[in-house]
């Protein structure tokens, strides 16, 4: 029988609790890029972009220059002939000069939008967000294209790339407005469009949250009833507090976040799935609507206790199973499976603060009745089969929840099993937080690794790994060297040689950050060796090796 140590299990559950409160969804870059790739081969047929609702918006936005090449060509023709351009003139060969002007137009649009986003976020590293990277890739693809069959083809491709830039290089409220406009016009919103927006909210959570914590703590003394206060936050009621605090509340609500009490008197926020559902439901598929419903009703662990009853948790498990069986190819199906894995464990064993046993360790009569009802009413479900096997083991112990049963790993059927068997947390690698940047600059001056403790929700290992990646992406190889393991068994070269090798290396941490959605940390050799398992959305993994040097984690140089 597979078992895990109780303390390890509790730590995993704690991390999972924090992770699932703000599970990120990652939009599929490949889906968006498919549209751009379709234009890499000459075609005379105008193909429909998968974000059609942007068309009317773009029609206004781009009058100032995006269609300049086509209009200039038409103007020249009118000047020369006094007649409107014909099909032949529209489809005339595109010159190298016109292509170069189009590239400058696209690059200029991207740079302008990026500048606006940097100002909005007050971040010089905004380009490192995954959603901006999607637009950057589209721009680079456009810049690589060197010939077109006609003016129409060039103009069409420009429009499509500009639509991606406008949609992705923006604040969440701007993107949601486009989605709302689509819904109002009867357009169908595809899942990758929906998740692109939700993904953006989750990527920006770290940035907003580090602003939120000190302001909330400064104004926490005004709160007398936490539940009522959270309701006031979500309802947009007038509140008292520092101007900066009140302004941040408005910003969070404007951009689509929903406040909730996460326990111990702290308030956090997540994407407002209920509002997304209410505004977009008519334009979404059945799978997306049910997903939003599941997310809006997500059972949370607050202070280690369930926020719903044991019976309701069982009902939720059945809903999640039904979703997995009905929509096996859903873009975020693995996320649902991971939630299921956590909840089935809690349903069968409880938690420290949600006890399902009496004082003598026996499963309570209420929970026994819940088990029995679920088995009787859903006999053929996979959930019932899992519960039945566990109940049989409980019967052998007269329903005493022994330490062995608590430690048992619940085996899931293949259909409900997540891609990764490792317990992992959803993590974005780049950009790093403002506080990390401050510590990074201090570390360059002082070389003190204790600076990397206590950085938000990151472990010291994760902080060192992220700052190492950030330094490499910035070309700061001297700092990367200081964060590299140089113990007695190290193959690290001297600093001068390291810098030379890194300058010639092909390691692209930005590309890695774009793909990675989860991280699992494994400790070996009594904690002396740390393996950061970086998990991509498709389930592929990359291991980042670290070792302790004088008690502090450092990155094992990847070039050796």
Coordinates of C-alpha atoms in Angstrom, one line a residue:
X1 CA 0.0 0.0 0.0
X2 CA 1.4 3.4 -1.1
X3 CA 1.9 5.8 1.8
X4 CA 3.2 9.3 2.4
X5 CA 4.4 10.9 5.6
X6 CA 1.7 12.8 7.4
X7 CA 3.7 16.0 7.6
X8 CA 4.6 15.8 4.0
X9 CA 1.0 15.3 3.1
X10 CA -0.2 18.2 5.1
X11 CA 2.4 20.5 3.6
X12 CA 1.3 19.4 0.1
X13 CA -2.3 20.1 1.0
X14 CA -1.4 23.5 2.3
X15 CA 0.5 24.4 -0.9
X16 CA -2.3 23.0 -3.0
X17 CA -4.8 25.1 -1.0
X18 CA -2.8 28.3 -1.8
X19 CA -2.3 27.2 -5.4
X20 CA -5.9 26.3 -6.2
X21 CA -7.2 29.6 -4.8
X22 CA -5.6 31.3 -7.9
X23 CA -5.2 28.5 -10.4
X24 CA -4.0 30.1 -13.5
X25 CA -5.2 29.2 -16.9
X26 CA -2.8 29.6 -19.8
X27 CA -4.0 30.5 -23.2
X28 CA -2.8 28.5 -26.1
X29 CA -0.2 30.5 -28.0
X30 CA -0.3 27.8 -30.7
X31 CA -4.0 28.5 -31.3
X32 CA -3.4 32.2 -31.9
X33 CA -0.2 31.6 -33.9
X34 CA -2.1 29.2 -36.2
X35 CA -3.8 32.2 -37.6
X36 CA -0.5 33.9 -38.4
X37 CA 1.0 30.8 -39.8
X38 CA -1.9 30.4 -42.2
X39 CA -0.7 33.7 -43.8
X40 CA 2.9 32.6 -44.4
X41 CA 1.9 30.9 -47.7
X42 CA 0.6 33.2 -50.5
X43 CA -3.2 33.1 -50.9
X44 CA -5.7 35.3 -52.6
X45 CA -8.5 34.3 -50.4
X46 CA -9.3 36.4 -47.3
X47 CA -9.4 34.0 -44.4
X48 CA -11.5 34.6 -41.3
X49 CA -9.5 35.5 -38.2
X50 CA -10.6 33.6 -35.1
X51 CA -11.2 36.9 -33.3
X52 CA -13.9 38.3 -35.6
X53 CA -15.4 40.6 -33.0
X54 CA -12.3 42.8 -33.1
X55 CA -13.0 43.7 -36.7
X56 CA -15.3 46.6 -36.0
X57 CA -13.0 47.9 -33.3
X58 CA -10.0 47.6 -35.6
X59 CA -11.9 49.4 -38.3
X60 CA -11.9 52.5 -36.1
X61 CA -8.6 51.9 -34.4
X62 CA -6.6 51.4 -37.6
X63 CA -7.8 54.4 -39.7
X64 CA -4.8 56.3 -38.5
X65 CA -2.2 54.2 -40.3
X66 CA -2.6 50.4 -40.2
X67 CA -4.2 50.4 -43.7
X68 CA -1.9 53.2 -44.8
X69 CA -0.2 51.1 -47.5
X70 CA -3.4 50.1 -49.1
X71 CA -4.8 53.6 -48.9
X72 CA -1.6 55.1 -50.3
X73 CA -1.7 52.7 -53.2
X74 CA -5.3 53.5 -53.9
X75 CA -4.6 57.3 -53.7
X76 CA -1.8 57.0 -56.1
X77 CA -4.0 55.1 -58.6
X78 CA -6.8 57.7 -58.2
X79 CA -4.3 60.5 -58.8
X80 CA -2.9 58.9 -61.9
X81 CA -6.1 57.8 -63.5
X82 CA -8.9 59.6 -61.8
X83 CA -10.7 56.3 -61.3
X84 CA -11.3 54.1 -58.3
X85 CA -8.8 51.2 -58.0
X86 CA -9.7 48.0 -59.8
X87 CA -9.3 44.4 -58.6
X88 CA -6.1 44.3 -60.7
X89 CA -4.6 47.3 -59.0
X90 CA -5.5 46.0 -55.6
X91 CA -3.9 42.7 -56.3
X92 CA -0.7 44.2 -57.8
X93 CA 2.7 42.9 -56.7
X94 CA 4.0 44.3 -53.4
X95 CA 7.4 46.0 -53.4
X96 CA 10.2 45.5 -50.9
X97 CA 9.8 49.1 -49.8
X98 CA 6.1 48.6 -49.1
X99 CA 6.8 45.5 -47.1
X100 CA 9.4 47.4 -45.1
X101 CA 6.9 50.2 -44.4
X102 CA 4.3 47.6 -43.3
X103 CA 6.9 46.0 -40.9
X104 CA 7.6 49.4 -39.4
X105 CA 3.8 50.0 -39.0
X106 CA 3.4 46.6 -37.2
X107 CA 6.5 47.1 -35.0
X108 CA 5.4 50.7 -34.1
X109 CA 1.9 49.5 -33.1
X110 CA 3.4 46.8 -30.9
X111 CA 5.9 49.2 -29.3
X112 CA 3.2 51.8 -28.6
X113 CA 0.9 49.3 -27.0
X114 CA 3.8 47.9 -24.9
X115 CA 4.7 51.4 -23.8
X116 CA 1.1 52.0 -22.7
X117 CA 1.0 48.7 -20.8
X118 CA 4.3 49.4 -19.0
X119 CA 2.9 52.7 -17.9
X120 CA -0.4 51.1 -16.7
X121 CA 1.5 48.4 -14.7
X122 CA 4.4 50.6 -13.7
X123 CA 6.7 47.8 -14.9
X124 CA 9.6 48.0 -17.2
X125 CA 9.5 44.2 -17.6
X126 CA 5.9 44.0 -18.9
X127 CA 7.2 42.4 -22.1
X128 CA 8.0 39.2 -20.1
X129 CA 4.4 38.4 -19.5
X130 CA 3.2 35.4 -21.5
X131 CA 0.3 37.3 -23.0
X132 CA 2.7 40.0 -24.4
X133 CA 5.0 37.3 -25.7
X134 CA 2.1 35.9 -27.8
X135 CA 1.9 39.3 -29.6
X136 CA 5.7 39.6 -29.8
X137 CA 5.8 36.2 -31.6
X138 CA 3.2 37.3 -34.1
X139 CA 5.1 40.5 -34.8
X140 CA 8.3 38.5 -35.4
X141 CA 6.6 36.1 -37.7
X142 CA 5.3 39.1 -39.7
X143 CA 8.8 40.6 -39.9
X144 CA 10.2 37.4 -41.3
X145 CA 7.8 37.4 -44.2
X146 CA 9.5 38.9 -47.3
X147 CA 7.0 38.4 -50.2
X148 CA 3.3 38.7 -50.8
X149 CA 1.2 37.9 -53.8
X150 CA -0.9 41.1 -53.6
X151 CA -1.7 44.3 -51.7
X152 CA -4.8 42.6 -50.3
X153 CA -2.8 39.7 -48.9
X154 CA -0.4 42.1 -47.2
X155 CA -3.2 44.3 -45.8
X156 CA -5.1 41.2 -44.5
X157 CA -2.1 39.9 -42.7
X158 CA -1.4 43.3 -41.2
X159 CA -4.9 43.5 -39.8
X160 CA -4.6 40.1 -38.2
X161 CA -1.3 40.8 -36.5
X162 CA -2.6 44.1 -35.3
X163 CA -5.7 42.5 -33.9
X164 CA -3.4 40.1 -31.8
X165 CA -1.4 43.1 -30.6
X166 CA -4.5 45.1 -29.7
X167 CA -6.0 42.2 -27.8
X168 CA -3.0 40.8 -26.0
X169 CA -0.9 43.9 -25.2
X170 CA -3.5 45.4 -23.0
X171 CA -4.9 45.5 -19.5
X172 CA -7.5 42.8 -18.7
X173 CA -10.4 45.3 -18.7
X174 CA -9.6 46.3 -22.3
X175 CA -9.6 42.7 -23.4
X176 CA -12.8 41.9 -21.6
X177 CA -14.5 44.8 -23.2
X178 CA -13.7 43.3 -26.6
X179 CA -15.1 40.0 -25.4
X180 CA -18.3 41.7 -24.2
X181 CA -18.7 43.5 -27.5
X182 CA -18.4 40.1 -29.2
X183 CA -21.1 38.6 -27.0
X184 CA -23.4 41.6 -27.6
X185 CA -23.0 41.2 -31.4
X186 CA -23.8 37.4 -31.3
X187 CA -20.2 36.3 -32.0
X188 CA -19.0 32.9 -30.7
X189 CA -16.2 33.2 -28.2
X190 CA -13.8 30.3 -28.5
X191 CA -12.3 28.6 -25.5
X192 CA -8.7 29.8 -26.2
X193 CA -10.1 33.4 -26.3
X194 CA -11.8 33.0 -23.0
X195 CA -8.7 31.4 -21.4
X196 CA -6.5 34.1 -22.9
X197 CA -8.4 36.7 -20.7
X198 CA -8.4 34.5 -17.6
X199 CA -4.8 33.7 -18.1
X200 CA -4.0 37.4 -18.2
X201 CA -5.8 37.9 -14.8
X202 CA -3.8 35.1 -13.2
X203 CA -0.5 36.3 -14.6
X204 CA -1.0 39.7 -13.2
X205 CA -2.1 38.4 -9.8
X206 CA 1.4 38.4 -8.3
X207 CA 2.0 42.0 -9.3
X208 CA -1.3 43.3 -7.9
X209 CA -1.1 41.1 -4.8
X210 CA 2.3 42.5 -3.7
X211 CA 0.7 45.9 -3.9
X212 CA -2.4 44.7 -2.1
X213 CA -0.8 43.1 1.0
X214 CA 0.8 46.2 2.6
X215 CA -2.2 48.4 1.8
X216 CA -4.6 45.9 3.2
X217 CA -2.6 45.4 6.4
X218 CA -2.5 49.2 6.8
X219 CA -6.3 49.5 6.5
X220 CA -7.2 46.2 8.2
X221 CA -8.0 47.9 11.5
X222 CA -11.2 49.3 10.0
X223 CA -12.7 45.8 9.5
X224 CA -15.2 44.6 12.1
X225 CA -17.0 41.9 10.1
X226 CA -14.8 40.2 7.5
X227 CA -17.7 38.5 5.6
X228 CA -19.6 41.8 5.3
X229 CA -16.5 43.6 4.3
X230 CA -15.7 41.2 1.5
X231 CA -19.3 41.6 0.2
X232 CA -18.8 45.4 0.3
X233 CA -15.6 45.0 -1.7
X234 CA -17.3 43.0 -4.4
X235 CA -20.4 45.2 -4.5
X236 CA -18.4 48.3 -5.1
X237 CA -19.8 50.0 -1.9
X238 CA -18.1 53.1 -0.6
X239 CA -15.4 52.2 1.9
X240 CA -13.1 54.1 4.2
X241 CA -9.3 53.8 3.9
X242 CA -6.1 55.3 2.4
X243 CA -6.5 56.8 -1.1
X244 CA -4.0 54.4 -2.5
X245 CA -5.9 51.5 -1.0
X246 CA -9.2 52.6 -2.3
X247 CA -7.7 53.2 -5.8
X248 CA -6.3 49.7 -5.9
X249 CA -9.6 48.3 -5.0
X250 CA -11.2 50.1 -7.9
X251 CA -8.4 48.9 -10.2
X252 CA -8.9 45.3 -9.2
X253 CA -12.6 45.4 -9.7
X254 CA -12.3 47.2 -13.0
X255 CA -9.9 44.6 -14.3
X256 CA -12.2 41.7 -13.3
X257 CA -11.1 40.4 -9.9
X258 CA -13.4 39.0 -7.2
X259 CA -12.4 39.3 -3.5
X260 CA -12.7 36.5 -1.0
X261 CA -11.7 35.7 2.6
X262 CA -8.8 33.2 2.5
X263 CA -8.6 32.8 6.2
X264 CA -6.9 34.3 9.3
X265 CA -8.5 37.7 8.5
X266 CA -6.8 38.0 5.1
X267 CA -8.6 39.0 1.9
X268 CA -7.3 37.8 -1.5
X269 CA -8.7 38.0 -5.0
X270 CA -9.1 35.9 -8.1
X271 CA -10.8 36.1 -11.5
X272 CA -14.5 36.9 -11.2
X273 CA -15.8 33.7 -12.9
X274 CA -19.4 34.6 -12.0
X275 CA -19.2 37.9 -13.8
X276 CA -17.5 36.3 -16.8
X277 CA -20.3 33.8 -17.0
X278 CA -23.1 36.4 -16.7
X279 CA -21.6 38.6 -19.4
X280 CA -20.4 36.0 -21.9
X281 CA -22.6 32.9 -21.4
X282 CA -24.7 33.3 -24.5
X283 CA -21.5 33.3 -26.7
X284 CA -19.7 30.4 -25.0
X285 CA -19.8 26.6 -25.6
X286 CA -21.4 24.3 -23.1
X287 CA -18.1 23.1 -21.8
X288 CA -16.8 26.7 -21.1
X289 CA -20.1 27.6 -19.3
X290 CA -19.9 24.5 -17.1
X291 CA -16.2 25.2 -16.4
X292 CA -17.0 28.8 -15.3
X293 CA -19.8 27.4 -13.1
X294 CA -17.4 24.9 -11.5
X295 CA -14.8 27.6 -10.9
X296 CA -17.3 30.1 -9.4
X297 CA -18.6 27.4 -7.0
X298 CA -15.1 26.1 -6.2
X299 CA -14.8 24.6 -2.7
X300 CA -12.0 26.3 -0.8
X301 CA -9.9 25.4 2.1
X302 CA -9.8 28.3 4.5
X303 CA -7.6 28.0 7.6
X304 CA -7.4 24.4 6.7
X305 CA -11.2 24.0 6.8
X306 CA -13.7 23.4 4.1
X307 CA -16.0 26.3 3.1
X308 CA -18.7 23.8 2.1
X309 CA -20.3 20.8 3.8
X310 CA -19.0 17.3 3.4
X311 CA -22.2 16.4 1.4
X312 CA -21.7 19.3 -1.0
X313 CA -18.1 18.3 -1.5
X314 CA -19.3 14.8 -2.7
X315 CA -21.8 16.5 -5.1
X316 CA -18.9 18.6 -6.5
X317 CA -16.8 15.5 -7.0
X318 CA -19.6 14.0 -9.1
X319 CA -19.9 17.2 -11.1
X320 CA -16.2 17.2 -11.8
X321 CA -16.2 13.6 -12.8
X322 CA -19.1 14.3 -15.2
X323 CA -17.2 17.2 -16.7
X324 CA -14.1 15.1 -17.3
X325 CA -16.1 12.3 -18.9
X326 CA -18.2 14.6 -21.1
X327 CA -15.4 16.9 -22.2
X328 CA -12.2 14.8 -22.3
X329 CA -10.5 17.2 -24.8
X330 CA -11.3 20.4 -22.9
X331 CA -8.3 22.8 -22.9
X332 CA -8.1 22.9 -19.1
X333 CA -9.1 19.3 -18.4
X334 CA -6.0 18.5 -16.4
X335 CA -6.7 21.4 -14.1
X336 CA -10.1 19.8 -13.3
X337 CA -8.4 16.5 -12.7
X338 CA -6.0 18.0 -10.3
X339 CA -8.7 19.6 -8.3
X340 CA -10.6 16.3 -8.3
X341 CA -7.5 14.6 -6.9
X342 CA -7.3 17.1 -4.0
X343 CA -11.0 17.0 -3.2
X344 CA -11.4 13.2 -3.2
X345 CA -8.6 13.1 -0.6
X346 CA -10.3 15.7 1.6
X347 CA -13.7 14.0 1.1
X348 CA -12.4 10.6 2.3
X349 CA -10.0 11.8 5.1
X350 CA -11.0 15.3 6.0
X351 CA -8.4 17.9 7.1
X352 CA -6.9 19.1 10.4
X353 CA -9.6 21.7 10.7
X354 CA -12.4 19.8 9.0
X355 CA -12.5 16.6 11.0
X356 CA -14.8 13.8 9.7
X357 CA -14.2 11.7 12.8
X358 CA -15.4 11.7 16.4
X359 CA -13.2 12.3 19.4
X360 CA -12.3 8.6 19.5
X361 CA -11.1 8.6 15.8
X362 CA -14.2 7.0 14.3
X363 CA -15.8 8.3 11.1
X364 CA -18.9 10.3 12.2
X365 CA -22.4 9.1 11.5
X366 CA -23.1 12.1 9.3
X367 CA -20.1 11.3 7.1
X368 CA -21.0 7.6 7.0
X369 CA -24.4 8.5 5.8
X370 CA -22.9 10.8 3.1
X371 CA -20.7 7.9 1.9
X372 CA -23.7 5.5 1.8
X373 CA -25.9 8.0 -0.1
X374 CA -23.3 8.7 -2.7
X375 CA -22.7 4.9 -3.2
X376 CA -26.4 4.2 -3.4
X377 CA -27.3 7.1 -5.7
X378 CA -24.3 6.9 -8.0
X379 CA -23.4 3.3 -8.0
X380 CA -21.7 3.2 -11.4
X381 CA -19.8 6.4 -11.2
X382 CA -16.0 6.4 -10.9
X383 CA -16.3 8.4 -7.7
X384 CA -18.5 5.8 -6.1
X385 CA -15.9 3.1 -7.0
X386 CA -13.1 5.1 -5.3
X387 CA -15.3 5.7 -2.2
X388 CA -16.4 2.1 -2.1
X389 CA -12.8 0.8 -2.0
X390 CA -11.9 3.2 0.8
X391 CA -15.0 2.4 2.8
X392 CA -14.2 -1.3 2.6
X393 CA -10.9 -0.6 4.2
X394 CA -12.6 1.5 6.9
X395 CA -14.9 -1.4 7.6
X396 CA -11.9 -3.5 8.4
X397 CA -10.9 -1.0 11.1
X398 CA -14.5 -0.6 12.4
X399 CA -14.5 2.9 10.7
X400 CA -11.5 4.1 12.7
X401 CA -9.5 6.5 10.5
X402 CA -6.0 5.1 11.3
X403 CA -2.7 6.8 10.5
X404 CA -2.2 4.2 7.8
X405 CA -5.5 5.1 6.1
X406 CA -4.8 8.8 6.4
X407 CA -1.4 8.4 4.8
X408 CA -2.7 6.2 1.9
X409 CA -2.4 7.6 -1.6
X410 CA -5.8 7.4 -3.2
X411 CA -5.5 5.6 -6.5
X412 CA -7.5 7.3 -9.3
X413 CA -8.7 5.6 -12.5
X414 CA -6.8 6.6 -15.7
X415 CA -9.7 8.7 -16.9
X416 CA -9.5 11.0 -13.8
X417 CA -5.7 10.9 -13.3
X418 CA -3.8 14.2 -14.0
X419 CA -0.9 14.2 -16.5
X420 CA 1.6 14.6 -13.7
X421 CA 1.6 12.4 -10.6
X422 CA 3.6 15.0 -8.8
X423 CA 1.9 17.4 -6.5
X424 CA 2.7 20.8 -8.0
X425 CA 1.9 24.5 -7.7
X426 CA 0.9 26.8 -10.5
X427 CA 3.7 29.2 -10.9
X428 CA 4.8 31.9 -13.4
X429 CA 8.5 32.2 -13.8
X430 CA 8.9 35.6 -15.5
X431 CA 8.6 38.5 -14.9
X432 CA 9.7 38.5 -11.3
X433 CA 8.0 40.7 -8.7
X434 CA 9.0 44.2 -7.7
X435 CA 10.2 43.0 -4.4
X436 CA 12.3 40.3 -6.1
X437 CA 13.9 43.0 -8.2
X438 CA 14.7 45.0 -5.1
X439 CA 16.3 42.0 -3.5
X440 CA 18.1 41.2 -6.8
X441 CA 19.7 44.7 -6.8
X442 CA 20.7 44.3 -3.1
X443 CA 22.2 40.9 -3.8
X444 CA 24.4 42.4 -6.5
X445 CA 25.7 44.8 -4.0
X446 CA 26.0 42.6 -1.0
X447 CA 26.0 39.0 -2.2
X448 CA 23.7 38.0 0.7
X449 CA 21.5 35.0 -0.1
X450 CA 19.3 35.5 3.0
X451 CA 17.7 38.3 1.0
X452 CA 15.8 35.7 -1.0
X453 CA 13.8 34.4 1.9
X454 CA 10.2 35.4 2.4
X455 CA 9.5 36.7 -1.1
X456 CA 5.7 36.4 -1.4
X457 CA 4.5 32.9 -1.8
X458 CA 7.8 31.6 -3.2
X459 CA 10.1 29.2 -1.4
X460 CA 13.7 30.3 -1.2
X461 CA 14.6 27.7 -3.9
X462 CA 12.0 29.1 -6.2
X463 CA 13.1 32.7 -5.6
X464 CA 16.7 31.9 -6.4
X465 CA 15.7 30.0 -9.5
X466 CA 13.4 32.8 -10.8
X467 CA 16.0 35.5 -10.0
X468 CA 18.7 33.4 -11.7
X469 CA 16.5 33.2 -14.9
X470 CA 15.8 36.9 -14.7
X471 CA 19.5 37.7 -14.5
X472 CA 20.3 35.6 -17.5
X473 CA 17.5 37.2 -19.5
X474 CA 18.9 40.6 -18.6
X475 CA 22.4 39.5 -19.7
X476 CA 23.6 39.9 -16.1
X477 CA 25.9 36.8 -16.2
X478 CA 28.0 38.0 -13.3
X479 CA 25.0 37.8 -10.9
X480 CA 24.0 34.5 -12.5
X481 CA 27.4 33.2 -11.7
X482 CA 27.0 34.3 -8.0
X483 CA 23.8 32.2 -8.0
X484 CA 25.4 29.2 -9.5
X485 CA 26.5 26.2 -7.4
X486 CA 30.2 26.2 -6.8
X487 CA 30.7 23.5 -4.2
X488 CA 33.5 21.0 -4.0
X489 CA 31.9 18.7 -6.6
X490 CA 31.0 21.6 -8.9
X491 CA 32.1 21.7 -12.6
X492 CA 31.5 25.5 -12.7
X493 CA 34.3 27.3 -14.6
X494 CA 35.8 30.6 -13.4
X495 CA 33.7 33.6 -13.7
X496 CA 35.3 35.0 -16.9
X497 CA 34.8 31.6 -18.7
X498 CA 31.3 31.3 -17.4
X499 CA 30.3 34.7 -18.8
X500 CA 31.8 33.8 -22.2
X501 CA 29.9 30.5 -22.3
X502 CA 26.6 32.1 -21.3
X503 CA 27.0 34.8 -24.0
X504 CA 27.2 32.0 -26.5
X505 CA 24.6 29.7 -24.9
X506 CA 21.2 28.9 -26.4
X507 CA 19.4 28.8 -23.1
X508 CA 16.2 30.8 -23.4
X509 CA 14.5 31.2 -20.1
X510 CA 11.9 33.6 -21.5
X511 CA 10.7 30.8 -23.9
X512 CA 10.7 28.4 -21.0
X513 CA 8.7 30.8 -18.9
X514 CA 6.1 31.1 -21.7
X515 CA 5.5 27.3 -21.7
X516 CA 5.8 26.4 -18.0
X517 CA 2.6 26.5 -15.9
X518 CA 3.5 24.4 -12.8
X519 CA 6.4 23.6 -10.6
X520 CA 7.0 20.6 -8.4
X521 CA 10.0 20.7 -6.0
X522 CA 11.7 17.5 -4.9
X523 CA 14.4 17.2 -2.3
X524 CA 17.0 14.5 -2.2
X525 CA 20.1 13.7 -0.1
X526 CA 18.5 15.0 3.1
X527 CA 17.6 18.2 1.3
X528 CA 21.1 18.9 0.0
X529 CA 19.9 18.5 -3.6
X530 CA 16.8 20.1 -5.0
X531 CA 15.1 19.3 -8.3
X532 CA 12.7 21.9 -9.6
X533 CA 10.4 20.0 -12.0
X534 CA 9.1 22.6 -14.5
X535 CA 5.9 21.3 -16.0
X536 CA 4.6 22.6 -19.3
X537 CA 0.9 22.8 -20.2
X538 CA 1.3 19.7 -22.5
X539 CA 2.7 17.7 -19.6
X540 CA 6.3 17.8 -20.7
X541 CA 8.8 18.5 -17.9
X542 CA 12.2 20.1 -17.6
X543 CA 14.3 19.6 -14.5
X544 CA 16.3 22.5 -13.0
X545 CA 18.9 21.1 -10.7
X546 CA 19.9 23.0 -7.5
X547 CA 22.2 22.2 -4.6
X548 CA 22.9 23.7 -1.2
X549 CA 26.1 25.6 -0.9
X550 CA 26.8 26.7 2.7
X551 CA 23.2 26.0 3.5
X552 CA 21.8 28.1 0.6
X553 CA 20.3 26.8 -2.6
X554 CA 22.1 27.6 -5.9
X555 CA 21.5 26.6 -9.5
X556 CA 23.7 23.8 -10.9
X557 CA 25.1 25.4 -14.1
X558 CA 23.2 24.0 -17.1
X559 CA 26.1 24.4 -19.5
X560 CA 28.1 21.5 -17.8

